Amino acid sequence: MTSVARSVTRTDYQRSVADYWNAEKDPVNLRLGDVDGLYHHHYGIGDYDPAVLDGRGKRRDDAIIAEMHRLETAQADVLLHHLGDPSPADRLLDAGCGRGGTSVMAHRRFACQVDGISISEQQVEFANEQARKHGIDGAVRFHLRNMLDTGFESGDFAGIWNNESTMYVDLHDLFAEHARQLRPGGRYVTITGCYNDLTGGRSRAVSQIDQHYICNIHARSDYFKALADNGFVPITVVDLTAETIPYWELREKSPVATGIEKPFLTAYREGSFHYLLIAADRV
Ligand code: SAH
């Protein structure tokens, strides 16, 4: 880890998260991104076409991978839809940007400036290279920064999102930083997995997911408390759980399954875990 990377990661925990993502070369992330150059590290939504399971050998593998990629891109489309209608002069922030797929899509959709941040140097390098390949590096930039303390000016952003990256941080610290950076009236959107307060605490399956990703899945209620405490007023909440289950069923049958499919399917089916979209305005 370079000295810049050390100053971005403040704690041993953050360093272990950065180490994980710096080393990560999982085919479930890379082969799907290779389909069209949009690299996502999040899950998919919507029904899959069962015909992709019919082929054999490489043909079958490629069809499944393309279909999983279609579903993960559909997920990012839904997130961006809830960002409202930013104008090309606006700036957007992708907090915990991974290899940058959602940022590229945001620029294509809104034509605005996008900054993506990650605590993984490898991801930032990879994402900037992709922006160059797409010819949009003048508008989409990736930075090695901590989303709890980004160093960006106050009130600079019209919209901020976390696509499956809130489970690595304290929500109060995160939303305080987002409130600082968003201009009044700015929009915040997250898609996240959260555990169900009604079933009480983390289920075994949810704990297995935490362990697998070195993350700390929050309760559904934590989101609304932390948002309200930081001046955010939710406008839309969508339970995407039923829509993400087909992705996991397909992934379980795919050549890029990682072994975490069972805990996800168990947690969603037993109701101990939700896949939630929350959009909120900063007042
Ligand atoms: N949003 C991306 C990646 C999700 S994976 C996508 O949808 O594809 C989670 C991401 O959160 C990783 O990029 C990881 O580096 C990042 N992350 C975790 N903790 C962080 C922190 N404190 N500051 C910035 N990024 C962080």
mmCIF file of C-alpha atoms and ligand atoms in Angstrom:
data_model
loop_
_atom_site.group_PDB
_atom_site.id
_atom_site.type_symbol
_atom_site.label_atom_id
_atom_site.label_comp_id
_atom_site.label_asym_id
_atom_site.label_seq_id
_atom_site.Cartn_x
_atom_site.Cartn_y
_atom_site.Cartn_z
ATOM 1 C CA MET A 1 0.000 0.000 0.000
ATOM 2 C CA THR A 2 1.418 3.445 -0.925
ATOM 3 C CA SER A 3 1.581 6.298 1.600
ATOM 4 C CA VAL A 4 -1.352 8.049 -0.127
ATOM 5 C CA ALA A 5 -3.420 4.881 0.227
ATOM 6 C CA ARG A 6 -2.423 4.679 3.903
ATOM 7 C CA SER A 7 -3.632 8.210 4.544
ATOM 8 C CA VAL A 8 -6.978 7.434 2.865
ATOM 9 C CA THR A 9 -7.609 4.341 4.957
ATOM 10 C CA ARG A 10 -7.881 5.494 8.556
ATOM 11 C CA THR A 11 -8.359 2.215 10.366
ATOM 12 C CA ASP A 12 -7.149 -1.373 10.237
ATOM 13 C CA TYR A 13 -10.663 -2.348 9.202
ATOM 14 C CA GLN A 14 -10.606 0.047 6.229
ATOM 15 C CA ARG A 15 -7.181 -1.275 5.264
ATOM 16 C CA SER A 16 -8.537 -4.819 5.228
ATOM 17 C CA VAL A 17 -11.421 -3.695 2.977
ATOM 18 C CA ALA A 18 -8.949 -1.938 0.662
ATOM 19 C CA ASP A 19 -6.717 -5.038 0.617
ATOM 20 C CA TYR A 20 -9.696 -7.186 -0.302
ATOM 21 C CA TRP A 21 -10.671 -4.991 -3.259
ATOM 22 C CA ASN A 22 -7.077 -4.419 -4.355
ATOM 23 C CA ALA A 23 -6.596 -8.182 -4.669
ATOM 24 C CA GLU A 24 -10.034 -8.946 -6.116
ATOM 25 C CA LYS A 25 -9.989 -10.405 -9.637
ATOM 26 C CA ASP A 26 -13.149 -12.426 -9.451
ATOM 27 C CA PRO A 27 -14.536 -13.657 -12.783
ATOM 28 C CA VAL A 28 -18.032 -12.797 -11.563
ATOM 29 C CA ASN A 29 -16.911 -9.173 -11.754
ATOM 30 C CA LEU A 30 -14.404 -9.202 -14.611
ATOM 31 C CA ARG A 31 -16.006 -11.549 -17.145
ATOM 32 C CA LEU A 32 -19.350 -9.803 -16.832
ATOM 33 C CA GLY A 33 -17.740 -6.383 -17.338
ATOM 34 C CA ASP A 34 -15.829 -7.644 -20.375
ATOM 35 C CA VAL A 35 -19.182 -8.030 -22.165
ATOM 36 C CA ASP A 36 -19.394 -4.281 -22.912
ATOM 37 C CA GLY A 37 -16.829 -2.462 -20.758
ATOM 38 C CA LEU A 38 -19.215 -1.601 -17.903
ATOM 39 C CA TYR A 39 -17.675 -3.142 -14.789
ATOM 40 C CA HIS A 40 -20.104 -3.609 -11.911
ATOM 41 C CA HIS A 41 -19.634 -5.024 -8.436
ATOM 42 C CA HIS A 42 -23.253 -5.213 -7.508
ATOM 43 C CA TYR A 43 -26.109 -7.629 -8.081
ATOM 44 C CA GLY A 44 -28.819 -7.834 -10.692
ATOM 45 C CA ILE A 45 -32.563 -7.382 -10.814
ATOM 46 C CA GLY A 46 -35.343 -8.641 -13.066
ATOM 47 C CA ASP A 47 -36.278 -11.984 -14.576
ATOM 48 C CA TYR A 48 -33.733 -13.873 -16.636
ATOM 49 C CA ASP A 49 -34.377 -15.562 -19.939
ATOM 50 C CA PRO A 50 -34.425 -19.320 -19.135
ATOM 51 C CA ALA A 51 -33.261 -20.063 -22.704
ATOM 52 C CA VAL A 52 -29.707 -19.086 -21.646
ATOM 53 C CA LEU A 53 -29.535 -22.363 -19.719
ATOM 54 C CA ASP A 54 -30.292 -24.471 -22.794
ATOM 55 C CA GLY A 55 -26.953 -24.347 -24.621
ATOM 56 C CA ARG A 56 -23.828 -26.358 -23.892
ATOM 57 C CA GLY A 57 -20.197 -25.657 -23.051
ATOM 58 C CA LYS A 58 -18.762 -22.238 -23.797
ATOM 59 C CA ARG A 59 -21.891 -21.086 -25.620
ATOM 60 C CA ARG A 60 -23.970 -21.722 -22.511
ATOM 61 C CA ASP A 61 -21.417 -20.032 -20.226
ATOM 62 C CA ASP A 62 -21.251 -16.953 -22.433
ATOM 63 C CA ALA A 63 -25.041 -16.702 -22.655
ATOM 64 C CA ILE A 64 -25.414 -16.915 -18.872
ATOM 65 C CA ILE A 65 -22.710 -14.326 -18.301
ATOM 66 C CA ALA A 66 -24.261 -11.904 -20.800
ATOM 67 C CA GLU A 67 -27.643 -12.363 -19.129
ATOM 68 C CA MET A 68 -26.252 -11.768 -15.621
ATOM 69 C CA HIS A 69 -24.554 -8.643 -16.934
ATOM 70 C CA ARG A 70 -27.828 -7.423 -18.416
ATOM 71 C CA LEU A 71 -29.462 -7.808 -14.979
ATOM 72 C CA GLU A 72 -26.696 -5.985 -13.094
ATOM 73 C CA THR A 73 -26.815 -3.142 -15.608
ATOM 74 C CA ALA A 74 -30.606 -3.014 -15.155
ATOM 75 C CA GLN A 75 -29.991 -2.576 -11.421
ATOM 76 C CA ALA A 76 -27.801 0.501 -12.055
ATOM 77 C CA ASP A 77 -30.431 1.893 -14.435
ATOM 78 C CA VAL A 78 -33.023 1.735 -11.662
ATOM 79 C CA LEU A 79 -30.688 3.496 -9.255
ATOM 80 C CA LEU A 80 -29.949 6.280 -11.756
ATOM 81 C CA HIS A 81 -33.635 6.693 -12.557
ATOM 82 C CA HIS A 82 -34.173 7.741 -8.921
ATOM 83 C CA LEU A 83 -31.482 10.426 -9.070
ATOM 84 C CA GLY A 84 -34.022 12.720 -10.725
ATOM 85 C CA ASP A 85 -33.015 14.944 -13.588
ATOM 86 C CA PRO A 86 -29.549 16.435 -13.100
ATOM 87 C CA SER A 87 -28.446 18.890 -15.792
ATOM 88 C CA PRO A 88 -25.148 18.617 -17.723
ATOM 89 C CA ALA A 89 -23.689 21.415 -15.587
ATOM 90 C CA ASP A 90 -24.228 19.377 -12.408
ATOM 91 C CA ARG A 91 -21.766 17.151 -10.571
ATOM 92 C CA LEU A 92 -22.554 13.709 -9.238
ATOM 93 C CA LEU A 93 -20.658 11.594 -6.708
ATOM 94 C CA ASP A 94 -20.415 7.780 -6.864
ATOM 95 C CA ALA A 95 -19.423 6.854 -3.292
ATOM 96 C CA GLY A 96 -17.673 3.475 -3.166
ATOM 97 C CA CYS A 97 -17.474 3.270 -6.968
ATOM 98 C CA GLY A 98 -15.820 -0.108 -7.490
ATOM 99 C CA ARG A 99 -14.540 -0.394 -11.075
ATOM 100 C CA GLY A 100 -16.813 2.475 -12.085
ATOM 101 C CA GLY A 101 -19.641 0.992 -14.203
ATOM 102 C CA THR A 102 -22.432 3.018 -12.618
ATOM 103 C CA SER A 103 -20.447 6.274 -13.041
ATOM 104 C CA VAL A 104 -20.026 5.638 -16.772
ATOM 105 C CA MET A 105 -23.745 4.967 -17.105
ATOM 106 C CA ALA A 106 -24.576 8.149 -15.160
ATOM 107 C CA HIS A 107 -22.486 10.245 -17.524
ATOM 108 C CA ARG A 108 -24.118 8.644 -20.565
ATOM 109 C CA ARG A 109 -27.549 9.269 -19.132
ATOM 110 C CA PHE A 110 -27.183 12.833 -17.774
ATOM 111 C CA ALA A 111 -24.100 14.145 -19.641
ATOM 112 C CA CYS A 112 -22.839 15.610 -16.364
ATOM 113 C CA GLN A 113 -19.550 15.460 -14.479
ATOM 114 C CA VAL A 114 -19.137 12.391 -12.306
ATOM 115 C CA ASP A 115 -16.591 11.769 -9.567
ATOM 116 C CA GLY A 116 -16.213 8.203 -8.334
ATOM 117 C CA ILE A 117 -14.332 7.368 -5.141
ATOM 118 C CA SER A 118 -12.983 4.134 -3.724
ATOM 119 C CA ILE A 119 -10.463 3.176 -1.045
ATOM 120 C CA SER A 120 -8.970 0.651 -3.450
ATOM 121 C CA GLU A 121 -6.083 1.998 -5.545
ATOM 122 C CA GLN A 122 -6.441 -0.850 -8.024
ATOM 123 C CA GLN A 123 -10.079 -0.059 -8.622
ATOM 124 C CA VAL A 124 -9.408 3.656 -9.095
ATOM 125 C CA GLU A 125 -6.656 2.915 -11.606
ATOM 126 C CA PHE A 126 -8.817 0.396 -13.451
ATOM 127 C CA ALA A 127 -11.830 2.734 -13.540
ATOM 128 C CA ASN A 128 -9.790 5.682 -14.845
ATOM 129 C CA GLU A 129 -8.411 3.454 -17.589
ATOM 130 C CA GLN A 130 -11.965 2.499 -18.551
ATOM 131 C CA ALA A 131 -13.014 6.166 -18.634
ATOM 132 C CA ARG A 132 -10.124 6.802 -21.055
ATOM 133 C CA LYS A 133 -11.183 3.841 -23.210
ATOM 134 C CA HIS A 134 -14.754 5.136 -23.313
ATOM 135 C CA GLY A 135 -13.393 8.592 -24.236
ATOM 136 C CA ILE A 136 -15.083 10.279 -21.274
ATOM 137 C CA ASP A 137 -12.109 10.873 -18.961
ATOM 138 C CA GLY A 138 -12.677 14.631 -19.230
ATOM 139 C CA ALA A 139 -16.008 14.222 -17.445
ATOM 140 C CA VAL A 140 -15.763 11.046 -15.379
ATOM 141 C CA ARG A 141 -12.920 10.887 -12.875
ATOM 142 C CA PHE A 142 -12.056 8.350 -10.240
ATOM 143 C CA HIS A 143 -10.188 9.151 -7.038
ATOM 144 C CA LEU A 144 -8.586 7.273 -4.190
ATOM 145 C CA ARG A 145 -10.616 8.752 -1.339
ATOM 146 C CA ASN A 146 -12.468 7.753 1.762
ATOM 147 C CA MET A 147 -16.206 8.337 1.487
ATOM 148 C CA LEU A 148 -16.349 9.308 5.171
ATOM 149 C CA ASP A 149 -13.971 12.193 4.547
ATOM 150 C CA THR A 150 -13.715 12.933 0.846
ATOM 151 C CA GLY A 151 -12.013 16.326 0.804
ATOM 152 C CA PHE A 152 -14.520 17.638 -1.771
ATOM 153 C CA GLU A 153 -15.926 21.152 -1.293
ATOM 154 C CA SER A 154 -19.176 21.553 0.607
ATOM 155 C CA GLY A 155 -22.384 21.799 -1.428
ATOM 156 C CA ASP A 156 -20.689 20.854 -4.699
ATOM 157 C CA PHE A 157 -22.871 17.910 -5.695
ATOM 158 C CA ALA A 158 -26.398 17.747 -7.101
ATOM 159 C CA GLY A 159 -26.615 14.011 -6.503
ATOM 160 C CA ILE A 160 -24.769 11.297 -4.596
ATOM 161 C CA TRP A 161 -25.271 7.561 -4.620
ATOM 162 C CA ASN A 162 -23.977 4.457 -2.887
ATOM 163 C CA ASN A 163 -24.457 1.356 -4.977
ATOM 164 C CA GLU A 164 -23.916 -1.518 -2.546
ATOM 165 C CA SER A 165 -21.213 0.243 -0.580
ATOM 166 C CA THR A 166 -22.928 1.425 2.626
ATOM 167 C CA MET A 167 -22.245 -1.835 4.468
ATOM 168 C CA TYR A 168 -18.580 -0.898 4.839
ATOM 169 C CA VAL A 169 -19.135 2.236 6.901
ATOM 170 C CA ASP A 170 -20.947 3.792 9.830
ATOM 171 C CA LEU A 171 -24.160 5.255 8.410
ATOM 172 C CA HIS A 172 -24.201 8.350 10.635
ATOM 173 C CA ASP A 173 -20.677 9.283 9.571
ATOM 174 C CA LEU A 174 -21.511 8.575 5.932
ATOM 175 C CA PHE A 175 -24.715 10.594 5.761
ATOM 176 C CA ALA A 176 -23.142 13.505 7.661
ATOM 177 C CA GLU A 177 -20.455 13.654 4.958
ATOM 178 C CA HIS A 178 -23.046 13.321 2.172
ATOM 179 C CA ALA A 179 -25.176 16.100 3.726
ATOM 180 C CA ARG A 180 -22.136 18.353 3.720
ATOM 181 C CA GLN A 181 -21.327 17.686 0.074
ATOM 182 C CA LEU A 182 -24.842 17.812 -1.366
ATOM 183 C CA ARG A 183 -26.345 21.157 -2.200
ATOM 184 C CA PRO A 184 -29.719 21.836 -0.540
ATOM 185 C CA GLY A 185 -32.367 20.026 -2.557
ATOM 186 C CA GLY A 186 -29.776 17.515 -3.744
ATOM 187 C CA ARG A 187 -30.795 13.896 -4.180
ATOM 188 C CA TYR A 188 -29.298 10.840 -2.516
ATOM 189 C CA VAL A 189 -29.927 7.256 -3.675
ATOM 190 C CA THR A 190 -28.703 3.955 -2.315
ATOM 191 C CA ILE A 191 -29.307 0.343 -3.250
ATOM 192 C CA THR A 192 -28.260 -1.937 -0.430
ATOM 193 C CA GLY A 193 -28.822 -5.199 1.350
ATOM 194 C CA CYS A 194 -30.090 -4.680 4.890
ATOM 195 C CA TYR A 195 -31.290 -7.038 7.578
ATOM 196 C CA ASN A 196 -34.873 -7.145 8.693
ATOM 197 C CA ASP A 197 -35.589 -5.570 12.099
ATOM 198 C CA LEU A 198 -38.715 -7.704 12.374
ATOM 199 C CA THR A 199 -36.824 -11.000 12.319
ATOM 200 C CA GLY A 200 -34.477 -9.595 14.980
ATOM 201 C CA GLY A 201 -30.723 -9.196 14.554
ATOM 202 C CA ARG A 202 -28.498 -10.819 11.992
ATOM 203 C CA SER A 203 -29.602 -14.236 10.824
ATOM 204 C CA ARG A 204 -27.009 -16.911 10.251
ATOM 205 C CA ALA A 205 -27.185 -16.332 6.486
ATOM 206 C CA VAL A 206 -26.705 -12.567 6.906
ATOM 207 C CA SER A 207 -23.668 -13.205 9.132
ATOM 208 C CA GLN A 208 -22.216 -15.468 6.449
ATOM 209 C CA ILE A 209 -22.545 -12.651 3.908
ATOM 210 C CA ASP A 210 -20.821 -10.218 6.307
ATOM 211 C CA GLN A 211 -18.001 -12.662 6.809
ATOM 212 C CA HIS A 212 -17.584 -13.314 3.088
ATOM 213 C CA TYR A 213 -17.258 -9.640 2.130
ATOM 214 C CA ILE A 214 -15.700 -8.332 5.411
ATOM 215 C CA CYS A 215 -18.668 -6.009 5.706
ATOM 216 C CA ASN A 216 -21.189 -5.079 8.344
ATOM 217 C CA ILE A 217 -24.739 -5.224 7.028
ATOM 218 C CA HIS A 218 -26.968 -2.663 8.751
ATOM 219 C CA ALA A 219 -30.564 -3.033 9.881
ATOM 220 C CA ARG A 220 -33.297 -1.561 7.713
ATOM 221 C CA SER A 221 -34.158 0.872 10.544
ATOM 222 C CA ASP A 222 -30.558 2.153 10.768
ATOM 223 C CA TYR A 223 -30.901 3.710 7.320
ATOM 224 C CA PHE A 224 -33.962 5.762 8.161
ATOM 225 C CA LYS A 225 -32.609 6.905 11.532
ATOM 226 C CA ALA A 226 -29.263 7.951 10.105
ATOM 227 C CA LEU A 227 -30.881 9.707 7.123
ATOM 228 C CA ALA A 228 -33.333 11.643 9.319
ATOM 229 C CA ASP A 229 -30.581 12.604 11.772
ATOM 230 C CA ASN A 230 -28.621 14.150 8.919
ATOM 231 C CA GLY A 231 -31.345 16.197 7.248
ATOM 232 C CA PHE A 232 -32.433 13.709 4.594
ATOM 233 C CA VAL A 233 -36.113 13.150 3.813
ATOM 234 C CA PRO A 234 -36.891 9.880 1.993
ATOM 235 C CA ILE A 235 -39.010 10.255 -1.143
ATOM 236 C CA THR A 236 -38.979 6.690 -2.494
ATOM 237 C CA VAL A 237 -38.348 3.298 -0.928
ATOM 238 C CA VAL A 238 -38.488 0.231 -3.170
ATOM 239 C CA ASP A 239 -38.177 -3.304 -1.888
ATOM 240 C CA LEU A 240 -36.235 -5.012 -4.687
ATOM 241 C CA THR A 241 -35.927 -8.357 -2.866
ATOM 242 C CA ALA A 242 -38.306 -10.305 -5.108
ATOM 243 C CA GLU A 243 -36.642 -8.787 -8.173
ATOM 244 C CA THR A 244 -33.117 -9.792 -7.194
ATOM 245 C CA ILE A 245 -33.873 -13.447 -6.388
ATOM 246 C CA PRO A 246 -33.865 -14.546 -10.079
ATOM 247 C CA TYR A 247 -30.359 -13.074 -10.493
ATOM 248 C CA TRP A 248 -29.129 -15.213 -7.593
ATOM 249 C CA GLU A 249 -30.876 -18.305 -8.955
ATOM 250 C CA LEU A 250 -29.177 -17.810 -12.305
ATOM 251 C CA ARG A 251 -25.837 -17.037 -10.661
ATOM 252 C CA GLU A 252 -26.036 -20.265 -8.683
ATOM 253 C CA LYS A 253 -26.216 -22.175 -11.994
ATOM 254 C CA SER A 254 -23.532 -20.059 -13.656
ATOM 255 C CA PRO A 255 -19.847 -20.818 -14.253
ATOM 256 C CA VAL A 256 -18.920 -17.776 -12.112
ATOM 257 C CA ALA A 257 -20.696 -18.777 -8.877
ATOM 258 C CA THR A 258 -18.526 -17.934 -5.863
ATOM 259 C CA GLY A 259 -20.237 -19.968 -3.135
ATOM 260 C CA ILE A 260 -22.026 -17.023 -1.514
ATOM 261 C CA GLU A 261 -25.184 -17.675 -3.582
ATOM 262 C CA LYS A 262 -26.784 -19.986 -0.998
ATOM 263 C CA PRO A 263 -26.593 -17.557 1.945
ATOM 264 C CA PHE A 264 -28.090 -14.783 -0.232
ATOM 265 C CA LEU A 265 -30.940 -16.995 -1.425
ATOM 266 C CA THR A 266 -31.599 -18.310 2.092
ATOM 267 C CA ALA A 267 -31.557 -14.819 3.628
ATOM 268 C CA TYR A 268 -33.906 -13.355 0.995
ATOM 269 C CA ARG A 269 -36.286 -16.315 1.004
ATOM 270 C CA GLU A 270 -36.535 -16.551 4.788
ATOM 271 C CA GLY A 271 -37.171 -12.794 5.004
ATOM 272 C CA SER A 272 -34.183 -11.946 7.200
ATOM 273 C CA PHE A 273 -32.648 -9.736 4.508
ATOM 274 C CA HIS A 274 -33.995 -7.185 2.031
ATOM 275 C CA TYR A 275 -32.600 -5.655 -1.131
ATOM 276 C CA LEU A 276 -33.704 -2.059 -0.793
ATOM 277 C CA LEU A 277 -33.557 1.140 -2.833
ATOM 278 C CA ILE A 278 -33.878 4.347 -0.853
ATOM 279 C CA ALA A 279 -34.017 7.788 -2.470
ATOM 280 C CA ALA A 280 -33.939 10.849 -0.214
ATOM 281 C CA ASP A 281 -33.737 14.615 -0.586
ATOM 282 C CA ARG A 282 -31.348 16.749 1.375
ATOM 283 C CA VAL A 283 -33.260 19.634 2.938
HETATM 284 N N1 SAH B 1 -20.596 0.797 -6.285
HETATM 285 C C1 SAH B 1 -19.767 -0.140 -7.008
HETATM 286 C C2 SAH B 1 -18.906 -1.039 -6.124
HETATM 287 C C3 SAH B 1 -19.577 -1.757 -4.973
HETATM 288 S S1 SAH B 1 -18.396 -2.737 -4.066
HETATM 289 C C4 SAH B 1 -20.623 -0.926 -7.974
HETATM 290 O O1 SAH B 1 -21.849 -0.843 -7.891
HETATM 291 O O2 SAH B 1 -20.092 -1.604 -8.843
HETATM 292 C C5 SAH B 1 -18.041 -1.729 -2.642
HETATM 293 C C6 SAH B 1 -17.106 -0.580 -2.898
HETATM 294 O O3 SAH B 1 -17.029 0.242 -1.739
HETATM 295 C C7 SAH B 1 -15.669 -0.941 -3.242
HETATM 296 O O4 SAH B 1 -15.280 -0.169 -4.350
HETATM 297 C C8 SAH B 1 -14.858 -0.461 -2.020
HETATM 298 O O5 SAH B 1 -13.544 -0.050 -2.321
HETATM 299 C C9 SAH B 1 -15.695 0.715 -1.615
HETATM 300 N N2 SAH B 1 -15.470 1.185 -0.256
HETATM 301 C C10 SAH B 1 -15.587 0.504 0.908
HETATM 302 N N3 SAH B 1 -15.323 1.309 1.960
HETATM 303 C C11 SAH B 1 -15.026 2.532 1.446
HETATM 304 C C12 SAH B 1 -14.678 3.793 2.026
HETATM 305 N N4 SAH B 1 -14.570 3.964 3.347
HETATM 306 N N5 SAH B 1 -14.467 4.837 1.172
HETATM 307 C C13 SAH B 1 -14.557 4.690 -0.167
HETATM 308 N N6 SAH B 1 -14.893 3.522 -0.756
HETATM 309 C C14 SAH B 1 -15.119 2.466 0.033
#
